[in-house]
Amino acid sequence: MKHNVDGSINRLKERLVAKGYAQTHDIDYEETFAPVAKMTTLRTLIALAATKGWHLHQMDVKNAFLQGELEEEVYMIQPPGFECDHPNVVCRLKKPLYSLKQAPHVWHSKITQYLHQIRFRVSKSDTSLYIRNESDRPIVIILYVDDLVIGGKDLTEI
């Protein structure tokens, strides 16, 4: 439950979570790695924004892990409350649910593919730093799991 300041209920929120702790390496998943930005990279972007008068924006990608597609065959038991004539049937997942070990990696691959399509290149010094430097309107994106910090000179470009 999400509450308002006065204690009243603002909204109810649920998330379907798989039992990722039951996954076995090389059977249910292979890769789990997803880069996380270095603090020095974030500090450098903040300093750059302050000295050059850049705009900085932070955003959280809602349901980020659901954006990718699972490569492995992953199954889970039916969630409580799921109405089905076959109670012993399992669900095959097509999307990486939260708590699956490969979910952050799948999300990172998806966002990286998209950023490359819109002409960003990844930094050699920090694999969570993406740069697009076209004409005189550079844009920098720092990826931290499902959060992004976006900086640049031109607010419209951001």
PDB file of C-alpha atoms in Angstrom:
ATOM      1  CA  MET A   1       0.000   0.000   0.000  1.00  0.00           C
ATOM      2  CA  LYS A   2       1.214   3.457  -0.866  1.00  0.00           C
ATOM      3  CA  HIS A   3       0.003   6.068   1.622  1.00  0.00           C
ATOM      4  CA  ASN A   4      -0.577   9.804   1.425  1.00  0.00           C
ATOM      5  CA  VAL A   5       0.973  12.125   4.017  1.00  0.00           C
ATOM      6  CA  ASP A   6      -2.255  12.017   6.063  1.00  0.00           C
ATOM      7  CA  GLY A   7      -2.106   8.194   6.239  1.00  0.00           C
ATOM      8  CA  SER A   8      -4.888   7.538   3.743  1.00  0.00           C
ATOM      9  CA  ILE A   9      -4.268   4.970   1.011  1.00  0.00           C
ATOM     10  CA  ASN A  10      -3.006   6.531  -2.203  1.00  0.00           C
ATOM     11  CA  ARG A  11      -2.868   3.327  -4.263  1.00  0.00           C
ATOM     12  CA  LEU A  12      -2.357  -0.393  -4.074  1.00  0.00           C
ATOM     13  CA  LYS A  13       0.647  -1.818  -5.839  1.00  0.00           C
ATOM     14  CA  GLU A  14       1.538  -5.421  -6.649  1.00  0.00           C
ATOM     15  CA  ARG A  15       4.380  -7.081  -8.474  1.00  0.00           C
ATOM     16  CA  LEU A  16       4.578 -10.632  -9.750  1.00  0.00           C
ATOM     17  CA  VAL A  17       7.916 -12.015  -8.615  1.00  0.00           C
ATOM     18  CA  ALA A  18       9.454 -15.321  -9.669  1.00  0.00           C
ATOM     19  CA  LYS A  19      11.446 -17.523  -7.304  1.00  0.00           C
ATOM     20  CA  GLY A  20      14.821 -16.520  -8.696  1.00  0.00           C
ATOM     21  CA  TYR A  21      16.587 -18.076  -5.716  1.00  0.00           C
ATOM     22  CA  ALA A  22      15.601 -21.494  -7.101  1.00  0.00           C
ATOM     23  CA  GLN A  23      17.377 -20.924 -10.430  1.00  0.00           C
ATOM     24  CA  THR A  24      20.458 -22.944 -11.348  1.00  0.00           C
ATOM     25  CA  HIS A  25      23.387 -21.505 -13.317  1.00  0.00           C
ATOM     26  CA  ASP A  26      23.788 -22.975 -16.836  1.00  0.00           C
ATOM     27  CA  ILE A  27      20.281 -24.475 -16.625  1.00  0.00           C
ATOM     28  CA  ASP A  28      17.933 -21.545 -15.993  1.00  0.00           C
ATOM     29  CA  TYR A  29      20.316 -18.723 -16.853  1.00  0.00           C
ATOM     30  CA  GLU A  30      23.811 -18.035 -18.090  1.00  0.00           C
ATOM     31  CA  GLU A  31      24.539 -14.329 -17.703  1.00  0.00           C
ATOM     32  CA  THR A  32      23.623 -12.115 -14.774  1.00  0.00           C
ATOM     33  CA  PHE A  33      26.018  -9.225 -15.187  1.00  0.00           C
ATOM     34  CA  ALA A  34      24.609  -5.729 -15.641  1.00  0.00           C
ATOM     35  CA  PRO A  35      27.024  -2.811 -15.274  1.00  0.00           C
ATOM     36  CA  VAL A  36      26.396  -0.201 -12.600  1.00  0.00           C
ATOM     37  CA  ALA A  37      27.790   3.286 -13.017  1.00  0.00           C
ATOM     38  CA  LYS A  38      30.911   4.245 -11.117  1.00  0.00           C
ATOM     39  CA  MET A  39      30.446   7.027  -8.578  1.00  0.00           C
ATOM     40  CA  THR A  40      33.344   8.932 -10.126  1.00  0.00           C
ATOM     41  CA  THR A  41      31.449   8.942 -13.443  1.00  0.00           C
ATOM     42  CA  LEU A  42      28.360  10.401 -11.780  1.00  0.00           C
ATOM     43  CA  ARG A  43      30.422  13.002  -9.904  1.00  0.00           C
ATOM     44  CA  THR A  44      32.177  13.973 -13.132  1.00  0.00           C
ATOM     45  CA  LEU A  45      28.848  14.448 -14.928  1.00  0.00           C
ATOM     46  CA  ILE A  46      27.545  16.636 -12.077  1.00  0.00           C
ATOM     47  CA  ALA A  47      30.739  18.734 -12.172  1.00  0.00           C
ATOM     48  CA  LEU A  48      30.522  19.008 -15.959  1.00  0.00           C
ATOM     49  CA  ALA A  49      26.892  20.136 -15.730  1.00  0.00           C
ATOM     50  CA  ALA A  50      27.764  22.731 -13.094  1.00  0.00           C
ATOM     51  CA  THR A  51      30.706  24.208 -15.004  1.00  0.00           C
ATOM     52  CA  LYS A  52      29.099  24.142 -18.462  1.00  0.00           C
ATOM     53  CA  GLY A  53      25.572  25.070 -17.386  1.00  0.00           C
ATOM     54  CA  TRP A  54      24.111  21.769 -18.606  1.00  0.00           C
ATOM     55  CA  HIS A  55      20.699  20.432 -17.695  1.00  0.00           C
ATOM     56  CA  LEU A  56      20.545  17.241 -15.608  1.00  0.00           C
ATOM     57  CA  HIS A  57      17.561  14.931 -15.388  1.00  0.00           C
ATOM     58  CA  GLN A  58      17.062  11.699 -13.501  1.00  0.00           C
ATOM     59  CA  MET A  59      14.498   9.132 -14.549  1.00  0.00           C
ATOM     60  CA  ASP A  60      13.372   5.731 -13.412  1.00  0.00           C
ATOM     61  CA  VAL A  61      12.280   3.299 -16.124  1.00  0.00           C
ATOM     62  CA  LYS A  62       8.985   1.791 -15.005  1.00  0.00           C
ATOM     63  CA  ASN A  63       8.845  -1.991 -15.374  1.00  0.00           C
ATOM     64  CA  ALA A  64      12.325  -1.966 -16.890  1.00  0.00           C
ATOM     65  CA  PHE A  65      12.943  -5.665 -16.478  1.00  0.00           C
ATOM     66  CA  LEU A  66       9.783  -6.489 -18.452  1.00  0.00           C
ATOM     67  CA  GLN A  67      11.122  -4.714 -21.550  1.00  0.00           C
ATOM     68  CA  GLY A  68      13.436  -7.528 -22.642  1.00  0.00           C
ATOM     69  CA  GLU A  69      12.809 -11.049 -23.890  1.00  0.00           C
ATOM     70  CA  LEU A  70      14.089 -14.182 -22.183  1.00  0.00           C
ATOM     71  CA  GLU A  71      16.391 -16.338 -24.290  1.00  0.00           C
ATOM     72  CA  GLU A  72      16.239 -19.287 -21.900  1.00  0.00           C
ATOM     73  CA  GLU A  73      13.183 -21.422 -21.224  1.00  0.00           C
ATOM     74  CA  VAL A  74      12.092 -20.432 -17.724  1.00  0.00           C
ATOM     75  CA  TYR A  75       9.028 -21.813 -15.992  1.00  0.00           C
ATOM     76  CA  MET A  76       7.270 -20.877 -12.768  1.00  0.00           C
ATOM     77  CA  ILE A  77       4.387 -22.314 -10.794  1.00  0.00           C
ATOM     78  CA  GLN A  78       1.053 -20.593 -11.192  1.00  0.00           C
ATOM     79  CA  PRO A  79       0.762 -17.523  -8.953  1.00  0.00           C
ATOM     80  CA  PRO A  80      -1.704 -17.645  -6.043  1.00  0.00           C
ATOM     81  CA  GLY A  81      -5.199 -16.683  -7.165  1.00  0.00           C
ATOM     82  CA  PHE A  82      -4.635 -17.680 -10.784  1.00  0.00           C
ATOM     83  CA  GLU A  83      -7.799 -19.404 -11.979  1.00  0.00           C
ATOM     84  CA  CYS A  84      -7.092 -22.389 -14.192  1.00  0.00           C
ATOM     85  CA  ASP A  85      -8.744 -25.740 -14.928  1.00  0.00           C
ATOM     86  CA  HIS A  86      -5.310 -27.390 -14.728  1.00  0.00           C
ATOM     87  CA  PRO A  87      -3.731 -26.643 -11.336  1.00  0.00           C
ATOM     88  CA  ASN A  88      -0.554 -28.638 -12.098  1.00  0.00           C
ATOM     89  CA  VAL A  89       0.272 -26.653 -15.241  1.00  0.00           C
ATOM     90  CA  VAL A  90       3.200 -24.227 -15.021  1.00  0.00           C
ATOM     91  CA  CYS A  91       3.735 -20.852 -16.703  1.00  0.00           C
ATOM     92  CA  ARG A  92       6.473 -20.376 -19.284  1.00  0.00           C
ATOM     93  CA  LEU A  93       7.932 -16.914 -18.920  1.00  0.00           C
ATOM     94  CA  LYS A  94       8.645 -14.841 -21.996  1.00  0.00           C
ATOM     95  CA  LYS A  95       9.659 -11.720 -20.056  1.00  0.00           C
ATOM     96  CA  PRO A  96      12.236 -11.536 -17.263  1.00  0.00           C
ATOM     97  CA  LEU A  97      10.264 -10.992 -14.065  1.00  0.00           C
ATOM     98  CA  TYR A  98      11.777  -9.293 -11.052  1.00  0.00           C
ATOM     99  CA  SER A  99      13.994 -11.591  -8.975  1.00  0.00           C
ATOM    100  CA  LEU A 100      15.095 -13.698 -11.944  1.00  0.00           C
ATOM    101  CA  LYS A 101      18.862 -13.780 -11.932  1.00  0.00           C
ATOM    102  CA  GLN A 102      19.155 -12.793 -15.596  1.00  0.00           C
ATOM    103  CA  ALA A 103      16.603  -9.930 -15.453  1.00  0.00           C
ATOM    104  CA  PRO A 104      19.133  -7.071 -14.985  1.00  0.00           C
ATOM    105  CA  HIS A 105      21.335  -8.430 -17.782  1.00  0.00           C
ATOM    106  CA  VAL A 106      18.394  -8.767 -20.191  1.00  0.00           C
ATOM    107  CA  TRP A 107      17.295  -5.191 -19.398  1.00  0.00           C
ATOM    108  CA  HIS A 108      20.827  -3.867 -19.868  1.00  0.00           C
ATOM    109  CA  SER A 109      21.115  -5.594 -23.246  1.00  0.00           C
ATOM    110  CA  LYS A 110      17.782  -4.126 -24.355  1.00  0.00           C
ATOM    111  CA  ILE A 111      18.553  -0.528 -23.313  1.00  0.00           C
ATOM    112  CA  THR A 112      22.059  -0.743 -24.809  1.00  0.00           C
ATOM    113  CA  GLN A 113      20.634  -1.949 -28.120  1.00  0.00           C
ATOM    114  CA  TYR A 114      18.185   0.970 -28.134  1.00  0.00           C
ATOM    115  CA  LEU A 115      20.841   3.545 -27.238  1.00  0.00           C
ATOM    116  CA  HIS A 116      23.046   2.288 -30.080  1.00  0.00           C
ATOM    117  CA  GLN A 117      20.097   2.669 -32.478  1.00  0.00           C
ATOM    118  CA  ILE A 118      19.762   6.334 -31.521  1.00  0.00           C
ATOM    119  CA  ARG A 119      23.507   6.867 -32.053  1.00  0.00           C
ATOM    120  CA  PHE A 120      24.899   6.700 -28.523  1.00  0.00           C
ATOM    121  CA  ARG A 121      28.242   5.025 -27.988  1.00  0.00           C
ATOM    122  CA  VAL A 122      29.402   3.382 -24.807  1.00  0.00           C
ATOM    123  CA  SER A 123      32.389   4.808 -22.966  1.00  0.00           C
ATOM    124  CA  LYS A 124      35.590   2.778 -22.758  1.00  0.00           C
ATOM    125  CA  SER A 125      36.169   3.901 -19.168  1.00  0.00           C
ATOM    126  CA  ASP A 126      32.691   3.086 -17.785  1.00  0.00           C
ATOM    127  CA  THR A 127      30.322   0.652 -19.519  1.00  0.00           C
ATOM    128  CA  SER A 128      27.343   2.433 -17.923  1.00  0.00           C
ATOM    129  CA  LEU A 129      28.196   5.744 -19.591  1.00  0.00           C
ATOM    130  CA  TYR A 130      26.688   6.499 -22.997  1.00  0.00           C
ATOM    131  CA  ILE A 131      27.651   9.534 -25.069  1.00  0.00           C
ATOM    132  CA  ARG A 132      26.147  11.149 -28.144  1.00  0.00           C
ATOM    133  CA  ASN A 133      28.159  14.093 -29.414  1.00  0.00           C
ATOM    134  CA  GLU A 134      26.489  15.457 -32.511  1.00  0.00           C
ATOM    135  CA  SER A 135      27.290  18.994 -33.620  1.00  0.00           C
ATOM    136  CA  ASP A 136      27.332  21.250 -30.571  1.00  0.00           C
ATOM    137  CA  ARG A 137      24.661  19.391 -28.541  1.00  0.00           C
ATOM    138  CA  PRO A 138      26.305  16.591 -26.568  1.00  0.00           C
ATOM    139  CA  ILE A 139      24.148  14.298 -24.441  1.00  0.00           C
ATOM    140  CA  VAL A 140      25.457  11.989 -21.749  1.00  0.00           C
ATOM    141  CA  ILE A 141      23.479   9.138 -20.145  1.00  0.00           C
ATOM    142  CA  ILE A 142      24.557   7.255 -17.050  1.00  0.00           C
ATOM    143  CA  LEU A 143      22.747   3.974 -16.510  1.00  0.00           C
ATOM    144  CA  TYR A 144      22.302   2.615 -12.995  1.00  0.00           C
ATOM    145  CA  VAL A 145      20.236  -0.585 -13.288  1.00  0.00           C
ATOM    146  CA  ASP A 146      16.785   0.875 -14.158  1.00  0.00           C
ATOM    147  CA  ASP A 147      17.609   4.518 -13.415  1.00  0.00           C
ATOM    148  CA  LEU A 148      19.143   6.988 -15.844  1.00  0.00           C
ATOM    149  CA  VAL A 149      20.846  10.314 -15.302  1.00  0.00           C
ATOM    150  CA  ILE A 150      20.753  12.369 -18.494  1.00  0.00           C
ATOM    151  CA  GLY A 151      22.845  15.478 -18.995  1.00  0.00           C
ATOM    152  CA  GLY A 152      23.301  17.867 -21.843  1.00  0.00           C
ATOM    153  CA  LYS A 153      23.384  21.378 -23.131  1.00  0.00           C
ATOM    154  CA  ASP A 154      20.089  21.334 -25.036  1.00  0.00           C
ATOM    155  CA  LEU A 155      16.933  20.594 -23.030  1.00  0.00           C
ATOM    156  CA  THR A 156      15.018  19.722 -26.203  1.00  0.00           C
ATOM    157  CA  GLU A 157      17.596  17.092 -27.141  1.00  0.00           C
ATOM    158  CA  ILE A 158      17.448  15.608 -23.648  1.00  0.00           C
TER     159      ILE A 158
END
